[in-house]
XYZ file of C-alpha atoms in Angstrom:
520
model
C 6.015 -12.613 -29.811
C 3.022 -11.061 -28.960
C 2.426 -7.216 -28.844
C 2.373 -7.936 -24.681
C 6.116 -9.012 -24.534
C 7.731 -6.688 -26.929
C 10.686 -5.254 -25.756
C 9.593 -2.174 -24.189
C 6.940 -3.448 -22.207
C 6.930 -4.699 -18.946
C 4.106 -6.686 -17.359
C 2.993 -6.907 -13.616
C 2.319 -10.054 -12.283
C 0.386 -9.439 -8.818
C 0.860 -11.965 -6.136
C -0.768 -9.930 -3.085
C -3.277 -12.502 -3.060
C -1.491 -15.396 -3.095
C 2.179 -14.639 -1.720
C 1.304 -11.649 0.298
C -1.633 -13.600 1.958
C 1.052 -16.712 3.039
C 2.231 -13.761 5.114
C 1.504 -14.886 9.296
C -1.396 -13.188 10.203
C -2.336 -11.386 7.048
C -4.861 -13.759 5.980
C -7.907 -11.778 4.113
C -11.625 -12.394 3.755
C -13.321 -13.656 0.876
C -14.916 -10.225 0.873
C -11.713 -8.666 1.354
C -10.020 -10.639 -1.606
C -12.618 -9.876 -3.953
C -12.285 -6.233 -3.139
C -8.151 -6.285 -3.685
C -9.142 -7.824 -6.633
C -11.190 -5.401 -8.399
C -8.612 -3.120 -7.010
C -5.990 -4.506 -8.604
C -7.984 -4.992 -12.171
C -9.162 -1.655 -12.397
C -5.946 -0.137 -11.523
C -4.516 -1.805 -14.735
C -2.346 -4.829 -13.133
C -1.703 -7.706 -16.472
C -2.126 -10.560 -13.815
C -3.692 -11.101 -10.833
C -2.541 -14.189 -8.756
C -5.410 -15.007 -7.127
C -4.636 -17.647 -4.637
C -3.627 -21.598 -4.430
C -7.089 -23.065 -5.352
C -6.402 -26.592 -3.855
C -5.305 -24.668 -0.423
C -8.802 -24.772 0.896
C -12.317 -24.732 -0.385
C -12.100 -20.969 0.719
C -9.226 -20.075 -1.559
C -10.772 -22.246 -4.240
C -14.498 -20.213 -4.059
C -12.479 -16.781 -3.931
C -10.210 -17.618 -6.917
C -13.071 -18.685 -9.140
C -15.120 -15.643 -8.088
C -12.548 -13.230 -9.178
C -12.510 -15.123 -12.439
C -15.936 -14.432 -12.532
C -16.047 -10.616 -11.754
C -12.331 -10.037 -13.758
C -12.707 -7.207 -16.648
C -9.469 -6.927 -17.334
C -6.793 -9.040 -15.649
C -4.955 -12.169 -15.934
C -6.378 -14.331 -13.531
C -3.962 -16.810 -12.391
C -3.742 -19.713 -9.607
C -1.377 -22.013 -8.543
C -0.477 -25.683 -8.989
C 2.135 -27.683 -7.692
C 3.298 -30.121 -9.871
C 0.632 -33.081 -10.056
C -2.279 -33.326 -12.242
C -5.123 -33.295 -8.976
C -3.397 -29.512 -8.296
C -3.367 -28.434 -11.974
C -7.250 -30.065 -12.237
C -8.202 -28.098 -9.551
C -6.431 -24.929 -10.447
C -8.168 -25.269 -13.969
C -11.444 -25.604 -12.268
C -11.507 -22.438 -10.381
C -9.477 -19.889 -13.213
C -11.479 -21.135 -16.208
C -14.417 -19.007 -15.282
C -12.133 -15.853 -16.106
C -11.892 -14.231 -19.798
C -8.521 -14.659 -19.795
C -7.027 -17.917 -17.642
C -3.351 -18.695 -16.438
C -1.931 -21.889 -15.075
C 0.726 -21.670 -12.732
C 2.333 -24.632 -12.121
C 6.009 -25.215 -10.061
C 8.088 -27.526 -8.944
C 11.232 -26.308 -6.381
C 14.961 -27.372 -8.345
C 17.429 -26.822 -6.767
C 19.724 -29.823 -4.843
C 17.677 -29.124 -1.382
C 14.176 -29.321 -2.993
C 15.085 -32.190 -5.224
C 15.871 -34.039 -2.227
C 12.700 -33.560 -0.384
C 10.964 -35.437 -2.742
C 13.796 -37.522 -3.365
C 13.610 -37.329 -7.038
C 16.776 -38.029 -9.134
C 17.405 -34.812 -11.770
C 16.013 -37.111 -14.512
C 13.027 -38.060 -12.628
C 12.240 -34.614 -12.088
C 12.545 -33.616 -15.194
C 10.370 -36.321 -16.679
C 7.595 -35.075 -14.064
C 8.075 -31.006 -15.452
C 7.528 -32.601 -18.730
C 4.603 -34.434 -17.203
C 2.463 -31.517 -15.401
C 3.356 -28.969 -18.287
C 1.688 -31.029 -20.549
C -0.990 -31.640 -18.690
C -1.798 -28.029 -17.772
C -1.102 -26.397 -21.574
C -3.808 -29.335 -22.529
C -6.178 -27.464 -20.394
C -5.062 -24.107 -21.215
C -3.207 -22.028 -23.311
C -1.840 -19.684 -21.076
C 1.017 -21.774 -18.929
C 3.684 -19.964 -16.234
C 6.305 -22.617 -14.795
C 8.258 -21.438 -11.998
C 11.100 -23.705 -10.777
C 11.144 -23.033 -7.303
C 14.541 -21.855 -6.020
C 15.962 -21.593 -9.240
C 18.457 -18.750 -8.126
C 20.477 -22.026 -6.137
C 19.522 -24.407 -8.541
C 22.922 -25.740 -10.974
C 22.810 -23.436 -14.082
C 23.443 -26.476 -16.674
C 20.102 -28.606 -14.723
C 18.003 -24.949 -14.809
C 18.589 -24.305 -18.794
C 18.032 -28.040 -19.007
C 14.781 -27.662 -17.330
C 13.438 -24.613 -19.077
C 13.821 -26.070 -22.010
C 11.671 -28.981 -21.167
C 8.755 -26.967 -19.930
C 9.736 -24.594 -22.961
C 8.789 -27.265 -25.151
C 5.971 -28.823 -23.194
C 3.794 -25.818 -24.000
C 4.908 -22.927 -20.743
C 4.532 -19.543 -22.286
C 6.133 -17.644 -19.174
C 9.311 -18.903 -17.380
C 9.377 -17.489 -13.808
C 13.088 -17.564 -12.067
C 12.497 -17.490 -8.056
C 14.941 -15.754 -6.153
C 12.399 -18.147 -2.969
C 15.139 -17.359 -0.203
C 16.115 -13.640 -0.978
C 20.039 -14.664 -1.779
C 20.810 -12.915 -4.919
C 22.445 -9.849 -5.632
C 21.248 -8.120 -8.780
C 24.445 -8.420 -10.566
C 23.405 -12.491 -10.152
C 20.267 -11.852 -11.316
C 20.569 -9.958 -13.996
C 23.595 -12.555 -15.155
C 20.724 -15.662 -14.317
C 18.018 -14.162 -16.906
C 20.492 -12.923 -19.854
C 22.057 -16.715 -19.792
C 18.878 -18.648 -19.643
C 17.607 -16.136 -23.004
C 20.654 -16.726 -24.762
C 21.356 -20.372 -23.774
C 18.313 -22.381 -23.661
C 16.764 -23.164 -27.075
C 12.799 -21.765 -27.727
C 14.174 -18.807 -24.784
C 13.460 -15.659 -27.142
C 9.627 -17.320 -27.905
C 8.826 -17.261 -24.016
C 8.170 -14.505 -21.301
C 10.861 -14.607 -18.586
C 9.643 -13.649 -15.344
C 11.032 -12.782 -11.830
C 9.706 -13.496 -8.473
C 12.113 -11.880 -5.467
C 12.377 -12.021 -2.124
C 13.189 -9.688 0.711
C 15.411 -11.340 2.882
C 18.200 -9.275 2.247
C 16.620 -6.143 0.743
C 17.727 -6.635 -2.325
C 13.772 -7.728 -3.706
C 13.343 -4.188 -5.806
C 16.920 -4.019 -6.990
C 16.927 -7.725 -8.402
C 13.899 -7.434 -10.123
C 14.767 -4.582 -11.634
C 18.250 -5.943 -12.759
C 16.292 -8.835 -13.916
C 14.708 -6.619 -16.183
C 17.201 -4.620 -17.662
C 18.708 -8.562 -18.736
C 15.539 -9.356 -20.787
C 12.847 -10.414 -18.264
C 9.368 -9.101 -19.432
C 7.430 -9.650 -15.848
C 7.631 -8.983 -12.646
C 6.482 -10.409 -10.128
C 5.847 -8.607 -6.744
C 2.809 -7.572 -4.464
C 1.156 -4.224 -2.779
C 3.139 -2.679 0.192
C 5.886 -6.024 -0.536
C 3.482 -8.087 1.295
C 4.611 -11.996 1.635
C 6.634 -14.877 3.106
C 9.264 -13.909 5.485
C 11.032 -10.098 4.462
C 8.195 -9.762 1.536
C 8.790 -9.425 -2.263
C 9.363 -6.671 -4.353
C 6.828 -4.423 -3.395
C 4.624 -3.809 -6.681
C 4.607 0.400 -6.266
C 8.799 0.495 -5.916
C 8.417 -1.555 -9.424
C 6.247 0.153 -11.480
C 8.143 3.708 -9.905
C 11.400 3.316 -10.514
C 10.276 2.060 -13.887
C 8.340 5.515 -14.564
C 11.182 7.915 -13.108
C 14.368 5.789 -14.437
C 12.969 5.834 -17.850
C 16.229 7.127 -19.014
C 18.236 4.115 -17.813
C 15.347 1.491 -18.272
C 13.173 2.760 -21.460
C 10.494 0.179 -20.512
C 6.347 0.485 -20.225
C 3.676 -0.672 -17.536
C 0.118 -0.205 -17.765
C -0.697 0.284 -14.207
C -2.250 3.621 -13.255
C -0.308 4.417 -10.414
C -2.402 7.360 -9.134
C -4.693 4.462 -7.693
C -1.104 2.934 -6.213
C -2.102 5.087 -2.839
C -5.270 3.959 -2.265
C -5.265 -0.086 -3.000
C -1.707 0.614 0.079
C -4.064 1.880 2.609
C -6.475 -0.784 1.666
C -4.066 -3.723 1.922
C -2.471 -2.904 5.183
C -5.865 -2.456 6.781
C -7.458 -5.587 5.625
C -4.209 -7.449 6.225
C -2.945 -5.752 9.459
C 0.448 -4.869 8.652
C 0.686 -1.470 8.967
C 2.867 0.444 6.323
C 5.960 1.142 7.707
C 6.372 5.392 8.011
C 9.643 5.353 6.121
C 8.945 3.208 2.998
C 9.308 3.726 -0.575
C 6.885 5.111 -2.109
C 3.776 4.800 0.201
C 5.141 5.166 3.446
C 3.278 7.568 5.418
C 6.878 10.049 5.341
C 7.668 9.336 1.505
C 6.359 12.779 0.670
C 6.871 14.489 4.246
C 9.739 16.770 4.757
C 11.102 18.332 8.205
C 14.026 19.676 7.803
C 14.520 23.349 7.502
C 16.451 22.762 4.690
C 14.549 20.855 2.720
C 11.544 22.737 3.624
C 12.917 25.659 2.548
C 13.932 23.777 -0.959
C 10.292 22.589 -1.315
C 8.632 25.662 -0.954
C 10.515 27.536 -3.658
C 10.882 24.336 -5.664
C 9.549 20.884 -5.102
C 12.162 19.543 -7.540
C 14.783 20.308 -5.529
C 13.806 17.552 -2.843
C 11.365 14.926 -4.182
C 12.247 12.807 -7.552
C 8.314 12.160 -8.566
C 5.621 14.171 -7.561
C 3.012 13.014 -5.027
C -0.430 13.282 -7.093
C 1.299 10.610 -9.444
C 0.517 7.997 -6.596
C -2.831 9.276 -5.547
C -1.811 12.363 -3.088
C -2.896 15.399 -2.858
C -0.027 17.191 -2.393
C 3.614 17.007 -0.157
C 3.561 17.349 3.219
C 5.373 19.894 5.503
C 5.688 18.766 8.722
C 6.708 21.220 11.771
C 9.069 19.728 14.204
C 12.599 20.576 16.077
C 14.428 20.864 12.720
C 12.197 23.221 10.847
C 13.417 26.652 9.565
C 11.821 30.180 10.034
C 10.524 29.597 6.054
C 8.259 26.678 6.847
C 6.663 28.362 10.248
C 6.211 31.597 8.493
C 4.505 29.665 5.514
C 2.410 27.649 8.412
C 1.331 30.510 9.794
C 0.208 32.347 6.576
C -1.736 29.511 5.718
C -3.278 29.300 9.089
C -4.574 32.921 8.121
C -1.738 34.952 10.159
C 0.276 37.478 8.828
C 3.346 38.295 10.826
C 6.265 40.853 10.621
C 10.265 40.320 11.507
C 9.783 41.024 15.498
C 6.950 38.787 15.815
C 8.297 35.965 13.732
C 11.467 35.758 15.410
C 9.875 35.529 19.056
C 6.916 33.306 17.686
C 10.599 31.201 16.076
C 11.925 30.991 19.714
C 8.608 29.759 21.738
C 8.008 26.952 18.465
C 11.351 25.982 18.727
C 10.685 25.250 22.899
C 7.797 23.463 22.077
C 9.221 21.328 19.093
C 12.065 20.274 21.146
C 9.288 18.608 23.481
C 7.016 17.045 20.943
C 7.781 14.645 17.845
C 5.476 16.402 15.588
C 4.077 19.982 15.840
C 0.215 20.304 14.637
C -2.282 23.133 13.769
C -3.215 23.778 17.284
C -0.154 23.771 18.525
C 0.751 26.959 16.388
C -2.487 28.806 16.810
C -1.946 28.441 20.840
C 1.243 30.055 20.517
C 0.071 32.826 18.449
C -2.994 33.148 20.761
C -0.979 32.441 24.223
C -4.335 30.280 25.049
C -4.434 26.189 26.050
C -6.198 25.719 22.664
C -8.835 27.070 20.175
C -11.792 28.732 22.194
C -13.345 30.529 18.948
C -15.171 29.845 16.216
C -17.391 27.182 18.276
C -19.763 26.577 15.642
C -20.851 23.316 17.148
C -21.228 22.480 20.950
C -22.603 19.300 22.575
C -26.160 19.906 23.978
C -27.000 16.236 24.843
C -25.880 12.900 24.211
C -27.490 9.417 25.644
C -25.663 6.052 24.672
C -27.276 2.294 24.641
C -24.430 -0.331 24.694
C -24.282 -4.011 25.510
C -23.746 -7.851 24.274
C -27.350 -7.227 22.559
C -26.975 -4.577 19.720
C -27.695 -2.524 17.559
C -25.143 0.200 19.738
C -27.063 2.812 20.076
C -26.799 7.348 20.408
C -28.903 10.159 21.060
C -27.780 12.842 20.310
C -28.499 16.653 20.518
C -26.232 19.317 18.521
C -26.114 22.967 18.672
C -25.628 24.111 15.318
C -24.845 28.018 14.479
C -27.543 28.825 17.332
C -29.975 26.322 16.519
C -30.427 22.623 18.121
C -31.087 19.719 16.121
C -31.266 16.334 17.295
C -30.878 12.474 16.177
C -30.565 9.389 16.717
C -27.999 6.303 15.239
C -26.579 2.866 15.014
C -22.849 1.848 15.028
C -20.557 -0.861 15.778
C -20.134 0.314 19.397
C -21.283 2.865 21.757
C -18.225 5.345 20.453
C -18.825 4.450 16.759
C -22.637 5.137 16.922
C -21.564 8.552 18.648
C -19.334 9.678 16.011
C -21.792 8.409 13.507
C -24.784 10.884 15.197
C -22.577 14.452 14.977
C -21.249 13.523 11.073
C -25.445 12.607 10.759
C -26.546 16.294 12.031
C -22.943 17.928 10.561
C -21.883 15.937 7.350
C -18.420 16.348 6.919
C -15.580 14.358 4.340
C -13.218 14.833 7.586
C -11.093 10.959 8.418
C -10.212 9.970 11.363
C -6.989 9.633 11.496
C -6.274 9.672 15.277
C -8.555 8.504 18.496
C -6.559 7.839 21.566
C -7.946 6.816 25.026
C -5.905 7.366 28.096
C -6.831 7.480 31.833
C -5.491 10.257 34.080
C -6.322 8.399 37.545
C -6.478 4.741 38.638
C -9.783 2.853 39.376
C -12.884 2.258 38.433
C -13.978 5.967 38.043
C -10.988 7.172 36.238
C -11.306 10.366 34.325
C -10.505 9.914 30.667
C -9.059 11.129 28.379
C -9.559 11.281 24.868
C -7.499 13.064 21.726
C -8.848 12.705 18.317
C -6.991 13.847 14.885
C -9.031 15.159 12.023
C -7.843 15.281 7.911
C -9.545 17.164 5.624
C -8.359 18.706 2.093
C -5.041 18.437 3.759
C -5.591 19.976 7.024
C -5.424 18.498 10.438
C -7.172 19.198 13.640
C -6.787 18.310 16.450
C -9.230 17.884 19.451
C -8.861 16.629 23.310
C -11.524 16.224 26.338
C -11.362 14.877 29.641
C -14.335 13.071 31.326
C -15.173 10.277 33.409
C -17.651 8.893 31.087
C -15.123 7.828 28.070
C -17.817 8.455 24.784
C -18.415 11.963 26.438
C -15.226 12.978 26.146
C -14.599 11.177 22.871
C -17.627 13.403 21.465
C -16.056 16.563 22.809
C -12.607 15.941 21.094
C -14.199 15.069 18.406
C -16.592 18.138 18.347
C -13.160 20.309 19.248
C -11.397 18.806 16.342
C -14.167 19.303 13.782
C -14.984 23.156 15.042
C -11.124 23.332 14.549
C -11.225 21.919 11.099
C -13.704 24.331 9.797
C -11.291 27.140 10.627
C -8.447 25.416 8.839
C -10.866 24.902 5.980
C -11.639 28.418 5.386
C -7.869 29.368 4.974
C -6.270 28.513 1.557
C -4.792 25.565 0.212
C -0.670 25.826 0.442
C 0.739 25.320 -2.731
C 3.620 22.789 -3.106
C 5.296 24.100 -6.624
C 6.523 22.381 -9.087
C 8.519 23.544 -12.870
C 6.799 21.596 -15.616
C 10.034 18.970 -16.015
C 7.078 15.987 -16.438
């Protein structure tokens, strides 16, 4: 074997592109692929599956691109099993450093029968396509298709064939999402002991979500002997999804007592290339997933809360900067304790005694028991008894005059008031709220995101007043802002104003401190 398979080491086979893509709706760019792409390279994945080259000419152009622009990666396409798909697939991954052939075929008694081959027959044609693709490159990954429901004497019988037909990586499909990992694991360590040439080959697994079980099998898989996984960003594919790539690589890092085993994925980048998926794809992350769900690192509970702040160990298993974060989250709501509102507070700059903390305890307790999630704001207009944040205006709307149309560029005019002092400018942007925005971050540059913009209207008809809330983020503080107007980007400019002169006041106070013992 090669020092890539050894025992300990465990390589990542990204599908995003390929799998994750067959997804309904989540078809991407070729822009957008490339950028996944050099994503997914530079954060250290072995091999990028970069799409089904005979799909489309669109597919085709994007895979041979990212063969082009690869550094590091694998690049891989797929084949079906006839020589005009393997051609094709050749074609388009032969412009990367370092090419893979996939080629598959489905085995099992309902995919023989949908091209009505006889088992004999079908093996003849693995033998076939194998060939044919190791002749064009030395780097060869059969998969047979439902192999998890496929007759175990026919499967060994079948890996052996493309064993000796030149496949260097045997991928086992869980396609449907059936298995259990004690199946799994059972499938791999059988076909490595069983099937002759097994130890000179990488076994890989590809799972499916249907029954949640994606993560769990792949990792049983591995603990049997398989050296890759295969598995995409945020789960991303057919049906349920795969085994979601960061839940992999993980569960690999923390369980390193129970599976000893290597990646070489830098997962502090595993955060970023998340955000980047779901947006490009449009399936938003769900709040409560492993990992990189937006609650993964949030606690509530006055309980836990209470655990974090004295020691993060006590509630989280990994520690959020190992993924890209900054640092855990606290969230105030109904169920938080006097610790976390007290710590709040000091970090909003206020320092209170016993009395004040217990009757400031009582009115945040009213208000949490109304809202789902208790900002900033919210805190500093109980401490203050005021509807919001009058203070600290630092910037105040002067003027503001919008062009907007079917003709672009969107255009804004805009006039700030600045610590006393006007300035003025003018900007572009993809719409008459967009070029807005764009004018006050032109005359105050800030590194604040948008995490929030909300439109409602407050009457019926034509004239409706609107109105508009907008969350800022910053170094881990939030602000918001709201505004009511009948012209909608006037108010959006006002919450967004009142958010940002918010922000500036959250900036100035320090940084809580989530702390940790050094058990790394």
């Amino acid at each position: 074997m090669t020092d890539t398979t050894k025992q300990d080491r465990v390589l990542i086979f990204d599908t995003t592109l390929r799998d994750g893509e067959q997804s309904p709706g989540a078809t991407m760019s070729h822009e957008e692929k490339l950028e996944i792409a050099e994503m997914l390279d530079d954060m250290g994945v072995d091999i990028i599956e970069a799409g089904f080259p005979i799909a489309s000419e669109g597919d085709f152009e994007a895979v041979k691109e990212i063969a082009v622009r690869s550094k590091n990666s694998v690049i891989c396409g797929l084949a079906r099993a006839n020589k005009t798909d393997i051609d094709r697939c050749w074609e388009a991954v032969s412009h990367a450093a370092k090419p893979r052939i996939h080629t598959f075929i489905g085995t099992s008694p309902l995919h023989r029968a949908i091209p009505n081959l006889t088992m004999d027959q079908m093996a003849d044609l693995i033998h076939e396509t194998v060939t044919h693709a190791r002749n064009l490159c030395d780097n060869v990954q059969w998969s047979a298709m439902d192999a998890t429901r496929t007759e175990h004497d026919y499967l060994c019988r079948v890996v052996e064939i493309a064993i000796k037909a030149g496949a260097t990586t045997i991928n086992i499909p869980d396609t449907v999402g059936y298995t259990a990992p004690r199946e799994s694991a059972d499938l791999i360590r059988m076909l490595i002991e069983k099937v002759p040439g097994g130890d000179s080959v990488v076994f890989s697994t590809h799972c499916h979500n249907d029954l949640g079980l994606a993560t769990a099998n792949s990792l049983a898989a591995v603990e049997a002997g398989a050296r890759q996984v295969e598995c995409t960003i945020n789960g991303l594919g057919e049906r349920a999804g795969n085994a979601a790539l960061e839940e992999i690589v993980m569960a690999l890092r923390v369980r390193n007592d129970i599976m000893p085993y290597e990646t070489q994925i830098d997962t502090r980048r595993i955060m970023n290339i998340s955000r980047r998926v779901s947006q490009v794809s449009g399936f938003p992350v769900q709040f409560n997933k492993a990992i990189v769900g937006k609650n993964a690192f949030a606690h509530e509970s006055g309980i836990h809360q209470d655990g974090m702040l004295k020691n993060a160990e006590t509630f989280e298993i990994m520690r959020p900067e190992h993924i890209g974060l900054a640092s855990s989250s606290l969230p105030l709501g109904k169920h938080s304790g006097r610790a976390a509102l007290k710590d709040k507070l000091k970090n909003l700059g206020y320092e209170v005694g016993d009395n004040q903390l217990k009757d400031m305890f009582v009115r945040f307790k009213a208000l949490a028991d109304r809202k789902k999630e208790v900002y900033d704001d919210d805190i500093i207009a109980l401490m203050t008894d005021t509807a919001g944040d009058k203070v600290n205006e630092r910037i105040k709307l002067k003027k503001l005059r919008v062009v907007c149309g079917t003709e672009g560029p969107q255009s804004a005019e805009m006039t700030l008031d600045i610590d006393g002092t006007e300035h003025s400018v003018e900007t572009t942007g993809d719409g008459p709220v967009d070029a807005a925005f764009n004018a006050v971050k032109a005359l105050f540059p800030t590194k604040a995101r948008l995490e929030l913009y909300q439109v409602s209207a407050v009457t019926e008809g034509t004239d409706a007043q609107a109105t508009v809330s907008v969350r800022l983020a910053e170094d881990g503080r939030i602000s918001t802002g709201q505004s009511a107007d009948t012209d909608t980007v006037v108010a959006s400019v006002k919450a967004y104003v009142t958010a940002l002169n918010r922000l500036q006041v959250r900036l100035t106070k320090s940084t809580p401190e989530v702390r940790y013992t050094d058990a790394s």
